[in-house]
Amino acid sequence: MSHKYVYLFSEGNATMRELLGGKGANLAEMTNIGLPVPQGFTITTEACTKYYEDGRKINDEIMAEIMEYVAKMEQINGKQFGSLTNPLLVSVRSGARASMPGMMDTILNLGLNDEVVAAMIAGNPDPKFERFVYDSYRRFIQMFSDVVMEVGKKYFEELIDAMKARKGVKFDVDLTASDLKELAEEFKAEYKKQIGEDFPSDPKTQLYEAIRAVFRSWDNPRANVYRRDNDIPYSWGTAVNVMPMVFGNLNDNSGTGVAFTRDPATGEKKLMGEFLFNAQGEDVVAGVRTPMPIAQMADKFPEAYAEFVKVCDILEEHYRDMQDMEFTVENGKLYMLQCRSGKRTAQAALKIACDLVDEGMIDEQKAVEMIDPRNLDTLLHPQFDAAALKKAQALGKGLGASPGAACGKVVFTAEDAKEWKERGEKVVLVRLETSPEDIEGMKAAQGILTVRGGMTSHAAVVARGMGSCCVSGCGEINMDEANKQFTLAGKTFKEGDFISIDGTTGNIYEGIIPTVDATISGYFGRIMSLADKYRVLKVRTNADTPRDAKKARELGAEGIGLCRTEHMFFGEGRIVPFREMICASTVEEREAALAKILPMQQGDFEAIYEALEGYPVNIRLLDPPLHEFAPKTDEEMAEVAKNTGKTVADIKAIVTALHETNPMMGHRGLRLAVTYPEIAVMQTKAIIRAAIKVQAAHPDWNMKPEIMIPLTSEVKELQYVKKVVVETAEAEIKAAGSELKYEVGTMIEIPRAALTADEIAKNADFFCFGTNDLTQMTYGFSRDDAGKFLNAYYDAKILENDPFARLDQVGVGKLMKMAVELGRPVNPNLHVGICGEHGGDPSSIEFCNRIGLDYVSCSPFRVPIARLAAAQAAIKFPR
Ligand code: ADP
Ligand code: MG
Ligand code: MG
């Protein structure tokens, strides 16, 4: 038998979501449990995939099967396409596995043409019926033209407006049958004008075109963007549902509505929704007229309402989740047109999950599984006031690099951000891109907006770390740094002008949009403790200040997985001696400069250990190339010259010599410790001394600092640097008469390290995957520049998403898996974690769980997300 591409609703069920799409599977399920659903059929997602495989054609075999099912549908419903006595009218609706706004809109009333319209009217003398027929007809022409043939909506809306003006009426409902008849003619004429052909009158041609349009819409730009943002693979395809129309616009005893079984905003258990009588389809949402709250439906349609309430209970009981439903009443009789698990706010999601557990509807694991970890973001950052946001019009869009909302005056330099903040202003820092020097200014700003850079650009990483809002890589901005201004969408922003940015969506707005503070409700804590109960992966944080570390602890971090030491060098009083160190010409000079830094660095570590309350702290030795710290301005050079007794010319020469063509692959990471072991010595001393001191202050804590050596590619270089670290540490411990334990491990972030992980594991207590660099080096994509061409890669379907945001499990993941499998057998005590940006991404966390990592480490504000994602991974794939 040939492959089955079409299913009657009575042939499917809710478990067939992948094949039938969400809408189709649920229409089938509702049919099975005896709810009133107009009986039609679903064309599978496989037919969609086949359509693309066949070069965007519906092949003859599938077309023949569709026609066979049209005949079945005609028989079941006792109506025929094109019949003049009993015409069948249908809706054609797209339906992917996951609900996907941005895809094709629905087409209603398909099957109408001049003859059918005339026959319907002739068969019913009621003038109101005539009006209904013409209303349906003009809607059909309008939707078909817009959706199938992509003739812009606006032409039709203009015609409607012109008609209303001519007739002196305000609402569509006030147009008479003859007005609508005229309008239908005008629409057809408009269609012909735009397309150059007559409006298709054969219902089967109409159906064929509509199905093609649904398949085509899977690949439209809006759908592609939505998929990328929501982790939906392109390969899934969409299903198409074809079903007989029921008419909410038939008369005043009819109507259409949408409802939720619980409040999608708060989660409160009560029926919520809206109903509009004498209306069809999207009228409720489109705001053509004001609908009535669902409760009022009880007065006007008591029987249909009572039945609807029963249906709601049946559906909740059946699906054991809050349902979102679409329904129509035709002549007092209820028809169900759609049900699905309702979209909800993060607050509502938490409350509903807890309530369902308490109601005995679901178990704890299900409660953990039903919450989208990414939604928790919104609970942790300030947000724009929803009503104000709705009214605002975005001027442009960058990457939503770090969630939250920011509103403030535009400033162009980190120094200005700091200064303005100090005098009490709220600012948004706008930069071409940021660099480590901008840290202070970034902290001072409400949010950061950059013209260049992707999801792992400096601005993005640092902002996420600080939990502040960042929109990165908005290439539409025309920057004029020299004059402290930029233009976007034709508007010029000068220093001090107000701007608002949304780090979740990446949207940029002119002016002030008020923000509201994030609140954490009690349900949040309850779900988090359930997550902790079921997860296997530990969750640590990337933090390098006591403030961030404390925040992360509050949010449930069980340690620091990555403490970057370089950020500390930009702090008060450090950058100058650090520059002296960089510009030193001899070991002695370097050591003298390092000696100035040592106590400060020790203090930093003490504060971080204190904040972590005895939980593990992993500290990475200096990683970035030295030139990032080099003095840049004349004053900075003069200061270093003065302190070191060199001339400004000397300093200039040294700085010039530090320049590298390819700094990301240059003199950085443990290569610095090979050339300047003194730096590793100083840092090791600071780490160990601080640990000894904190241990003494808290005898009940079990201090065991983890010293992490970055950028290993060859076991011998690791051994070389490790020797320096161990000798220093041992000497410190001995001198202090302490028994402190510590670990020395390495980052795995160069493919060669993964490939030789068995050798490396013999010399390391732990591995930590630095997946930012590992991705960069595995792909050979510069993480700071990839944004420039990734869009072309998405368009060409070479990549579906940014490998820096979502771990490439195929390639980079294979290296990780290999490293774990090579490393563990030679060193059974080896512990393994991940500390790249991917450590906070739910699908990447699922992968880390699968390959048996011990922990993930992410920025503080992602800790709750990681806890939940880790629990979901453990439930889905028990180890
Ligand atoms: P969306 O996914 O955008 O909600 P739907 O396919 O659910 O699109 O259709 C939108 C609206 O069209 C539904 O809410 C429903 O009111 C109406 N509709 C769809 N199919 C039918 C039908 N067979 N009879 C009556 N109304 C329908
Ligand atoms: Mg719908
Ligand atoms: Mg790295």
XYZ file of N, CA and C in Angstrom, residues 84 91 113 166 174 190 192 198 228 234 241 249 357-358 367 465 475 503 513 518 560 580 694 730 750 835 877:
81
model
N -25.263 22.923 -5.819
C -26.183 24.055 -5.769
C -27.344 23.791 -4.814
N -13.056 25.190 5.961
C -11.932 26.041 6.344
C -10.663 25.243 6.082
N -18.614 30.267 -4.749
C -18.407 30.958 -6.021
C -19.740 31.578 -6.412
N -19.057 55.587 1.846
C -20.144 55.859 0.887
C -21.500 55.666 1.521
N -23.004 46.995 9.826
C -24.054 47.890 9.341
C -24.167 47.876 7.821
N -10.539 43.519 -7.869
C -9.225 43.857 -7.313
C -8.268 42.669 -7.483
N -8.371 40.397 -9.758
C -7.974 40.298 -11.163
C -6.922 41.344 -11.506
N -8.780 35.679 -13.388
C -10.045 35.691 -12.667
C -9.905 34.951 -11.343
N 13.537 29.798 14.784
C 14.878 29.958 15.333
C 14.794 30.409 16.796
N 13.346 23.058 11.301
C 12.749 23.278 9.975
C 12.197 21.979 9.422
N -5.291 21.233 7.964
C -6.598 20.711 8.350
C -7.663 21.283 7.434
N -21.686 33.443 11.971
C -22.239 34.685 11.412
C -23.586 34.434 10.723
N -1.009 19.854 40.705
C -0.479 18.846 41.629
C -1.431 18.729 42.824
N -1.809 19.881 43.378
C -2.680 19.875 44.552
C -4.059 19.293 44.253
N 4.619 18.337 36.701
C 4.619 19.775 37.018
C 5.944 20.410 36.594
N 25.757 38.197 32.451
C 26.407 37.949 33.739
C 25.902 38.897 34.805
N 22.474 46.172 13.452
C 23.194 46.730 12.316
C 22.473 47.867 11.613
N 15.481 43.591 26.055
C 16.510 42.566 25.911
C 15.954 41.173 25.661
N 9.426 54.034 27.955
C 8.386 53.047 28.244
C 8.610 52.641 29.700
N 10.547 43.083 38.763
C 10.198 41.663 38.734
C 9.800 41.193 40.126
N 30.709 28.034 42.021
C 31.110 28.820 40.857
C 31.813 27.871 39.899
N 51.600 48.286 34.353
C 53.042 48.274 34.639
C 53.598 46.869 34.395
N 40.003 32.088 54.622
C 38.557 31.893 54.763
C 38.265 30.588 55.494
N 51.789 24.368 46.964
C 52.363 23.540 48.035
C 53.193 24.403 48.987
N 39.789 23.807 23.030
C 40.456 23.724 21.734
C 40.248 22.277 21.279
N 31.090 25.589 31.058
C 30.939 26.950 31.561
C 30.791 27.953 30.425
N 15.327 11.801 30.177
C 16.344 10.773 29.896
C 16.996 10.336 31.202
